[in-house]
Amino acid sequence: MSRVANTCFFVDRHLASWERFLAENRWAPIAIFGTLLKTLQAKLDDSLQVHGAYLSVVDTLLIAKNGNKMLGIQRWKEHSDNADRGDRIRGHHWAILGLISFSQEWGRYFCFPLLMQLISGQLNPSLIMVDPAGVATLASIWDSVHPLIYQLHQHLNGAALRVVVDAYFSKAPFVNPLVEKGIHVVSKLRHDAVGWDDPSPQQRSDAKRGKKWQLAHLLTHLPTEAVSVQLYGKTVIVHAVCHTLWLRGFNQKVKVVVVEGLKKPIILFATDLSLSMVQIIEIYGARFVVELAIRDLKEYFGLADYQCYLTTAIHRFVHLACLAFCLYRLIQFQQQHLSWLPPVPKGISPTSFAHLRQGLQHFIFGRILSPQFGEIPNLQDNTSELEAILRIAA
């Protein structure tokens, strides 16, 4: 809260008022989410449609916390490759949902984070499920993730929606409930995954499965096809095969795409059988943008800086961080060619939030503060002095 109060120096409020704003004031994050979603639909329009449907992405992230007063803090397994963080991290485990759009001008995908939910732990639970009979059970990770997707689908008025997730979510308890509600899933499978064809006429009449496939071996058993796909802002040629079959525990057949990798095959699947092989590869490639969004949320929007003790305040804090992220991105989309935004330095991505923030800071000091305290002479020629002022103000 102290960081929020210091950043909003232009608002005459004490630190306690910011804490009350998050914890006590009556306002609904769900209503803010609905308004934000309508704004994105109005501003981005067709760019939110990826291969004929809305494309959402779900991922998880860990936020380290040391205190004991916050609900849900416990030790979680660290899945990153950063050896400095160790194999365990103490803090909160979050599920985050975003909406993916495609920018024709930049030729790449972007993620707009919309909703977050604490994932309940076994040692320090943060979410309990109660059935109609009054029996309480500890919520699973799917009980934390599914409501985010259902809520987005409801606010989209039941429009066609797909969810792209990494291999951790490619399990029947996650996929089947979504497919039953008409929400399709695109994900990745383990390298040792297996699948089955439909039973052949030569098999017994009560046979439930046909030929068994080691999915990674499909590249050697079926003819490969060289296709051109858009991945990470570039056009690349990949060699892949496609086959429709059953996976263990799934209630319907899925379309599996096996792509030649540098070391081992990459196995993707989609529950939407109307998608082509190229579309499945491109949709899963778009999933990476949520990793960039999480990085920017932590680095530029203070997502991990909350120190509230009330769960309501914590949820409001992270959702306001997501809201700020989306508004900044909209500014970047619609005002990238205005005069107040300086040219992009060499080696810096045009989508960098650091570049946008620097442009806004220059604008504030040059257009708002200068008339009150005297115009800053030779604004363009005093870059080093101006940068020092901006760092102090930030």
C-alpha positions as a printed NumPy array, in Angstrom:
array([[  0.   ,   0.   ,   0.   ],
       [  2.861,   2.367,   0.717],
       [  4.089,   1.946,  -2.852],
       [  0.628,   2.755,  -4.201],
       [  0.399,   5.853,  -1.999],
       [  3.859,   7.053,  -3.064],
       [  3.144,   6.494,  -6.749],
       [ -0.127,   8.44 ,  -6.586],
       [  1.57 ,  11.518,  -5.167],
       [ -0.838,  13.747,  -7.119],
       [ -3.811,  12.448,  -5.045],
       [ -4.128,  14.023,  -1.597],
       [ -4.745,  10.843,   0.384],
       [ -3.183,   9.276,   3.424],
       [ -1.877,   5.726,   3.331],
       [ -4.807,   4.553,   5.479],
       [ -7.328,   5.751,   2.904],
       [ -5.749,   3.54 ,   0.24 ],
       [ -5.992,   0.565,   2.574],
       [ -9.659,   1.315,   3.259],
       [-10.264,   1.663,  -0.49 ],
       [ -9.155,  -1.924,  -1.038],
       [-10.479,  -3.551,   2.112],
       [-13.621,  -1.672,   3.178],
       [-15.094,   0.449,   0.393],
       [-18.007,  -1.124,  -1.449],
       [-17.091,  -1.696,  -5.072],
       [-17.203,  -4.819,  -7.198],
       [-14.162,  -6.15 ,  -9.089],
       [-16.555,  -8.265, -11.179],
       [-18.308,  -5.108, -12.409],
       [-14.913,  -3.616, -13.293],
       [-14.064,  -6.807, -15.182],
       [-17.313,  -6.575, -17.156],
       [-16.675,  -2.944, -18.083],
       [-13.072,  -3.708, -19.043],
       [-14.169,  -6.602, -21.26 ],
       [-16.723,  -4.404, -23.059],
       [-14.026,  -1.749, -23.559],
       [-11.652,  -4.301, -25.074],
       [-14.387,  -5.552, -27.397],
       [-15.191,  -2.005, -28.518],
       [-11.57 ,  -0.932, -29.007],
       [-10.054,  -4.113, -30.463],
       [-13.093,  -5.53 , -32.278],
       [-12.046,  -8.258, -34.751],
       [ -8.49 ,  -8.546, -33.418],
       [ -9.934, -10.458, -30.436],
       [-11.12 , -13.171, -32.818],
       [ -8.391, -15.763, -33.418],
       [ -9.306, -18.282, -36.125],
       [-13.004, -17.633, -35.708],
       [-13.384, -17.563, -31.907],
       [-12.28 , -15.727, -28.79 ],
       [ -9.028, -17.135, -27.457],
       [ -8.36 , -17.131, -23.716],
       [ -5.241, -18.352, -21.941],
       [ -4.846, -19.736, -18.429],
       [ -1.621, -20.095, -16.494],
       [ -0.388, -20.168, -12.903],
       [  2.213, -18.082, -11.086],
       [  3.869, -18.059,  -7.688],
       [  4.294, -14.905,  -5.598],
       [  6.688, -15.155,  -2.675],
       [  5.456, -13.903,   0.701],
       [  7.072, -14.262,   4.129],
       [  4.261, -13.468,   6.557],
       [  1.856, -15.852,   8.257],
       [ -1.241, -13.637,   8.464],
       [ -2.253, -13.839,   4.804],
       [ -4.674, -16.588,   3.875],
       [ -3.312, -19.329,   1.621],
       [  0.43 , -18.881,   2.196],
       [  2.384, -22.132,   2.21 ],
       [  5.347, -23.805,   0.51 ],
       [  4.866, -24.619,  -3.181],
       [  7.01 , -26.593,  -5.598],
       [  9.041, -24.264,  -7.83 ],
       [  8.776, -25.344, -11.478],
       [ 10.994, -22.667, -13.025],
       [ 14.519, -23.339, -14.256],
       [ 15.998, -20.674, -11.979],
       [ 18.313, -22.556,  -9.633],
       [ 18.684, -19.517,  -7.368],
       [ 15.051, -19.837,  -6.24 ],
       [ 15.485, -23.4  ,  -4.997],
       [ 12.957, -26.178,  -5.426],
       [ 10.368, -24.653,  -3.07 ],
       [  8.883, -21.195,  -2.695],
       [  6.782, -19.862,   0.184],
       [  3.89 , -17.642,  -0.775],
       [  0.714, -17.577,  -2.882],
       [ -0.172, -19.707,  -5.885],
       [ -2.385, -17.839,  -8.378],
       [ -4.385, -18.79 , -11.456],
       [ -4.527, -16.048, -14.075],
       [ -6.818, -15.778, -17.112],
       [ -6.211, -13.506, -20.065],
       [ -7.73 , -12.765, -23.449],
       [ -5.456, -12.975, -26.5  ],
       [ -5.624, -10.56 , -29.439],
       [ -3.682, -10.4  , -32.689],
       [ -2.244,  -7.09 , -33.897],
       [ -2.068,  -6.87 , -37.683],
       [  0.234,  -3.855, -37.485],
       [  2.834,  -5.559, -35.299],
       [  2.139,  -9.055, -36.637],
       [  2.082, -10.682, -33.195],
       [ -0.189, -11.798, -30.381],
       [ -0.805,  -9.916, -27.123],
       [ -2.372, -10.966, -23.831],
       [ -4.827,  -8.873, -21.799],
       [ -4.932, -10.284, -18.226],
       [ -8.461, -10.068, -16.86 ],
       [ -9.051, -12.346, -13.865],
       [ -7.022, -13.967, -11.071],
       [ -7.89 , -16.472,  -8.365],
       [ -5.935, -17.897,  -5.437],
       [ -5.289, -21.62 ,  -5.781],
       [ -6.136, -23.42 ,  -2.571],
       [ -3.326, -25.261,  -0.821],
       [ -3.582, -28.378,   1.298],
       [ -1.663, -27.   ,   4.286],
       [ -3.257, -23.55 ,   4.364],
       [ -6.516, -23.687,   2.362],
       [ -7.936, -20.559,   0.762],
       [-10.971, -22.076,  -0.989],
       [-13.529, -24.567,   0.366],
       [-16.3  , -26.204,  -1.694],
       [-19.668, -26.929,  -0.041],
       [-22.182, -29.222,  -1.766],
       [-26.008, -28.896,  -1.412],
       [-25.91 , -31.38 ,   1.466],
       [-23.587, -29.077,   3.408],
       [-20.501, -31.29 ,   3.076],
       [-17.35 , -29.185,   2.828],
       [-14.336, -30.343,   0.803],
       [-11.023, -28.745,  -0.047],
       [-11.078, -27.225,  -3.533],
       [ -8.748, -28.637,  -6.175],
       [ -6.791, -26.571,  -8.684],
       [ -9.554, -27.176, -11.249],
       [-12.097, -25.669,  -8.847],
       [ -9.995, -22.506,  -8.858],
       [ -9.444, -22.344, -12.625],
       [-12.783, -23.401, -14.106],
       [-14.81 , -20.505, -12.584],
       [-12.512, -17.982, -14.277],
       [-13.217, -19.534, -17.679],
       [-16.951, -19.888, -17.025],
       [-17.152, -16.258, -15.948],
       [-15.456, -15.078, -19.142],
       [-17.737, -17.285, -21.251],
       [-20.798, -15.864, -19.498],
       [-19.706, -12.246, -20.072],
       [-19.103, -13.094, -23.741],
       [-22.788, -14.148, -23.9  ],
       [-21.871, -17.698, -24.85 ],
       [-19.812, -16.712, -27.902],
       [-17.371, -19.262, -29.328],
       [-14.452, -19.531, -26.908],
       [-11.245, -21.55 , -26.891],
       [ -8.751, -21.935, -24.047],
       [ -5.049, -22.506, -24.666],
       [ -3.026, -23.954, -21.772],
       [  0.285, -25.697, -21.19 ],
       [  0.803, -29.42 , -20.656],
       [ -0.029, -29.286, -16.934],
       [ -3.701, -28.694, -17.807],
       [ -3.958, -31.442, -20.442],
       [ -5.879, -33.723, -18.103],
       [ -9.415, -35.086, -18.337],
       [-10.686, -33.378, -15.105],
       [ -9.797, -30.016, -16.649],
       [-10.823, -30.638, -20.263],
       [-14.093, -32.61 , -19.98 ],
       [-16.151, -30.036, -17.981],
       [-15.157, -27.297, -20.437],
       [-16.081, -29.316, -23.519],
       [-19.472, -30.112, -21.965],
       [-20.146, -26.362, -21.838],
       [-19.031, -25.817, -25.439],
       [-15.59 , -24.386, -24.591],
       [-12.774, -25.958, -26.61 ],
       [ -9.235, -26.568, -25.365],
       [ -5.857, -26.436, -27.145],
       [ -2.941, -27.806, -25.178],
       [  0.247, -29.848, -25.198],
       [  0.824, -33.483, -24.214],
       [  3.754, -35.275, -22.601],
       [  6.315, -36.838, -24.931],
       [  5.253, -40.328, -23.774],
       [  1.504, -39.775, -24.334],
       [ -0.555, -42.489, -26.026],
       [ -3.837, -42.532, -27.929],
       [ -6.253, -44.973, -29.558],
       [ -8.152, -45.222, -32.828],
       [-11.791, -46.287, -33.027],
       [-12.321, -50.059, -32.814],
       [-11.914, -51.741, -36.204],
       [-14.525, -54.172, -37.663],
       [-12.053, -57.034, -37.128],
       [-12.086, -56.517, -33.348],
       [-14.568, -57.997, -30.916],
       [-17.971, -56.315, -30.819],
       [-17.472, -55.199, -27.221],
       [-14.036, -53.635, -27.881],
       [-13.852, -50.032, -26.688],
       [-10.481, -49.102, -28.194],
       [ -8.763, -49.667, -31.476],
       [ -5.096, -49.491, -32.401],
       [ -2.839, -47.959, -29.754],
       [ -0.401, -45.245, -30.821],
       [  2.685, -43.853, -29.16 ],
       [  1.937, -40.297, -30.256],
       [  5.597, -39.298, -30.588],
       [  6.011, -42.15 , -33.111],
       [  3.346, -40.782, -35.442],
       [  6.093, -38.851, -37.238],
       [  7.604, -42.127, -38.415],
       [  4.342, -43.99 , -39.124],
       [  2.451, -41.266, -40.996],
       [  3.599, -39.032, -43.88 ],
       [  4.808, -35.642, -42.61 ],
       [  3.74 , -32.36 , -44.139],
       [  5.783, -29.139, -44.382],
       [  3.559, -26.204, -43.413],
       [  4.112, -22.462, -42.99 ],
       [  2.995, -21.054, -39.635],
       [  3.161, -17.717, -37.824],
       [  5.107, -18.18 , -34.574],
       [  6.358, -15.409, -32.29 ],
       [  6.001, -12.748, -34.973],
       [  7.845, -14.734, -37.655],
       [  6.881, -17.074, -40.486],
       [  8.547, -20.467, -40.11 ],
       [  8.338, -23.837, -41.862],
       [  7.648, -26.859, -39.645],
       [  7.201, -30.546, -40.404],
       [  4.228, -32.151, -38.717],
       [  1.559, -34.853, -38.884],
       [ -2.075, -34.769, -37.811],
       [ -4.312, -37.582, -36.56 ],
       [ -7.713, -37.763, -34.835],
       [ -7.982, -40.258, -31.971],
       [ -9.004, -40.879, -28.358],
       [ -7.001, -39.906, -25.286],
       [ -7.252, -41.6  , -21.908],
       [-10.209, -40.305, -19.877],
       [-11.441, -37.842, -22.534],
       [-15.146, -37.896, -23.425],
       [-14.596, -37.161, -27.108],
       [-11.999, -37.619, -29.825],
       [ -9.359, -34.936, -30.249],
       [ -7.153, -33.81 , -33.105],
       [ -3.482, -34.468, -32.334],
       [ -0.644, -32.626, -34.101],
       [  2.921, -33.886, -33.732],
       [  5.609, -31.375, -34.727],
       [  9.271, -32.175, -35.306],
       [ 11.341, -30.558, -32.548],
       [ 15.051, -29.935, -32.197],
       [ 15.469, -32.702, -29.607],
       [ 12.112, -34.479, -29.355],
       [  8.662, -34.185, -30.962],
       [  6.17 , -31.588, -29.743],
       [  2.71 , -33.105, -29.271],
       [ -0.311, -30.778, -29.374],
       [ -4.034, -31.507, -29.304],
       [ -7.306, -29.638, -29.807],
       [-10.84 , -30.617, -28.857],
       [-12.138, -28.45 , -31.719],
       [-11.955, -30.871, -34.658],
       [-12.667, -28.071, -37.152],
       [ -9.232, -26.523, -36.561],
       [ -6.535, -27.228, -39.122],
       [ -3.021, -28.392, -38.295],
       [ -1.622, -24.899, -38.93 ],
       [ -4.249, -23.242, -36.732],
       [ -3.558, -25.605, -33.806],
       [  0.179, -24.87 , -33.983],
       [ -0.386, -21.103, -34.176],
       [ -2.89 , -21.09 , -31.313],
       [ -0.553, -22.975, -29.009],
       [  2.321, -20.697, -30.041],
       [  0.188, -17.729, -28.959],
       [  0.109, -19.117, -25.405],
       [  3.606, -17.739, -24.744],
       [  2.281, -14.165, -24.52 ],
       [  0.811, -14.876, -21.079],
       [  4.37 , -15.474, -19.816],
       [  5.329, -12.002, -21.058],
       [  2.221, -10.5  , -19.461],
       [  3.054, -12.066, -16.08 ],
       [  6.607, -10.726, -16.306],
       [  5.385,  -7.197, -17.086],
       [  2.715,  -7.345, -14.374],
       [  5.375,  -8.089, -11.783],
       [  7.999,  -5.687, -13.135],
       [  5.971,  -2.612, -14.063],
       [  2.578,  -2.923, -12.314],
       [  3.5  ,  -4.159,  -8.843],
       [  1.468,  -7.369,  -9.026],
       [  3.573,  -9.05 ,  -6.336],
       [  3.843,  -5.997,  -4.046],
       [  0.641,  -6.419,  -2.063],
       [  1.012,  -6.478,   1.734],
       [ -2.683,  -6.632,   2.655],
       [ -3.933,  -9.17 ,   5.185],
       [ -7.579,  -9.325,   4.118],
       [ -8.293, -11.699,   1.222],
       [-10.77 ,  -9.229,  -0.294],
       [ -8.1  ,  -6.535,  -0.41 ],
       [ -5.564,  -8.907,  -1.979],
       [ -7.957,  -9.917,  -4.765],
       [ -8.848,  -6.3  ,  -5.449],
       [ -5.182,  -5.342,  -5.557],
       [ -4.203,  -7.909,  -8.195],
       [ -7.255,  -7.128, -10.32 ],
       [ -6.44 ,  -3.416, -10.298],
       [ -2.923,  -4.332, -11.459],
       [ -4.465,  -6.272, -14.354],
       [ -6.737,  -3.317, -15.132],
       [ -3.775,  -0.918, -15.262],
       [ -1.924,  -3.349, -17.548],
       [ -4.837,  -3.506, -20.003],
       [ -5.306,   0.284, -20.07 ],
       [ -1.602,   0.836, -20.731],
       [ -1.705,  -1.7  , -23.557],
       [ -4.727,   0.013, -25.126],
       [ -2.861,   3.345, -25.015],
       [  0.073,   1.649, -26.687],
       [ -2.126,   0.239, -29.435],
       [ -4.025,   3.405, -30.235],
       [ -1.515,   6.202, -29.618],
       [  1.813,   4.731, -30.696],
       [  2.272,   7.318, -33.471],
       [  1.451,  10.464, -31.474],
       [  4.078,  13.133, -31.057],
       [  4.344,  12.798, -27.271],
       [  5.662,   9.224, -27.586],
       [  9.42 ,   9.359, -28.361],
       [ 10.944,   7.141, -31.07 ],
       [ 11.696,   3.589, -30.03 ],
       [ 15.407,   3.274, -29.152],
       [ 17.452,   0.729, -31.061],
       [ 17.291,  -2.702, -29.486],
       [ 14.039,  -1.944, -27.593],
       [ 10.79 ,  -3.656, -28.536],
       [  8.005,  -1.28 , -29.644],
       [  5.721,  -3.121, -27.226],
       [  7.94 ,  -2.371, -24.224],
       [  6.117,  -0.896, -21.239],
       [  9.354,   0.821, -20.202],
       [  9.286,   2.846, -23.426],
       [  5.622,   3.765, -22.971],
       [  6.141,   4.761, -19.346],
       [  9.101,   6.95 , -20.307],
       [  7.   ,   8.687, -22.95 ],
       [  4.191,   9.362, -20.47 ],
       [  6.66 ,  10.731, -17.914],
       [  8.155,  13.114, -20.473],
       [  4.658,  14.222, -21.413],
       [  3.669,  14.883, -17.783],
       [  6.772,  16.927, -17.004],
       [  6.73 ,  18.783, -20.309],
       [  3.012,  19.56 , -20.56 ],
       [  1.562,  19.48 , -17.045],
       [  4.225,  20.289, -14.46 ],
       [  6.243,  22.785, -16.536],
       [  3.444,  25.386, -16.841],
       [  3.136,  25.405, -13.041],
       [  6.819,  25.593, -12.139],
       [  8.321,  27.178, -15.226],
       [  9.023,  25.56 , -18.553],
       [ 11.957,  23.17 , -18.655],
       [ 14.41 ,  24.711, -21.152],
       [ 15.707,  22.577, -24.03 ],
       [ 13.702,  19.553, -22.972],
       [ 15.203,  17.361, -25.687],
       [ 18.768,  18.493, -24.96 ],
       [ 18.696,  17.792, -21.224],
       [ 17.897,  14.103, -21.328],
       [ 20.221,  13.069, -18.507],
       [ 18.932,  15.747, -16.116],
       [ 15.343,  14.932, -17.   ],
       [ 15.893,  11.227, -16.451],
       [ 17.268,  11.952, -12.972],
       [ 14.12 ,  13.944, -12.148],
       [ 11.911,  11.148, -13.445],
       [ 13.685,   8.537, -11.347],
       [ 13.253,  10.617,  -8.224],
       [  9.568,  11.191,  -8.968],
       [  8.965,   7.494,  -9.637]])
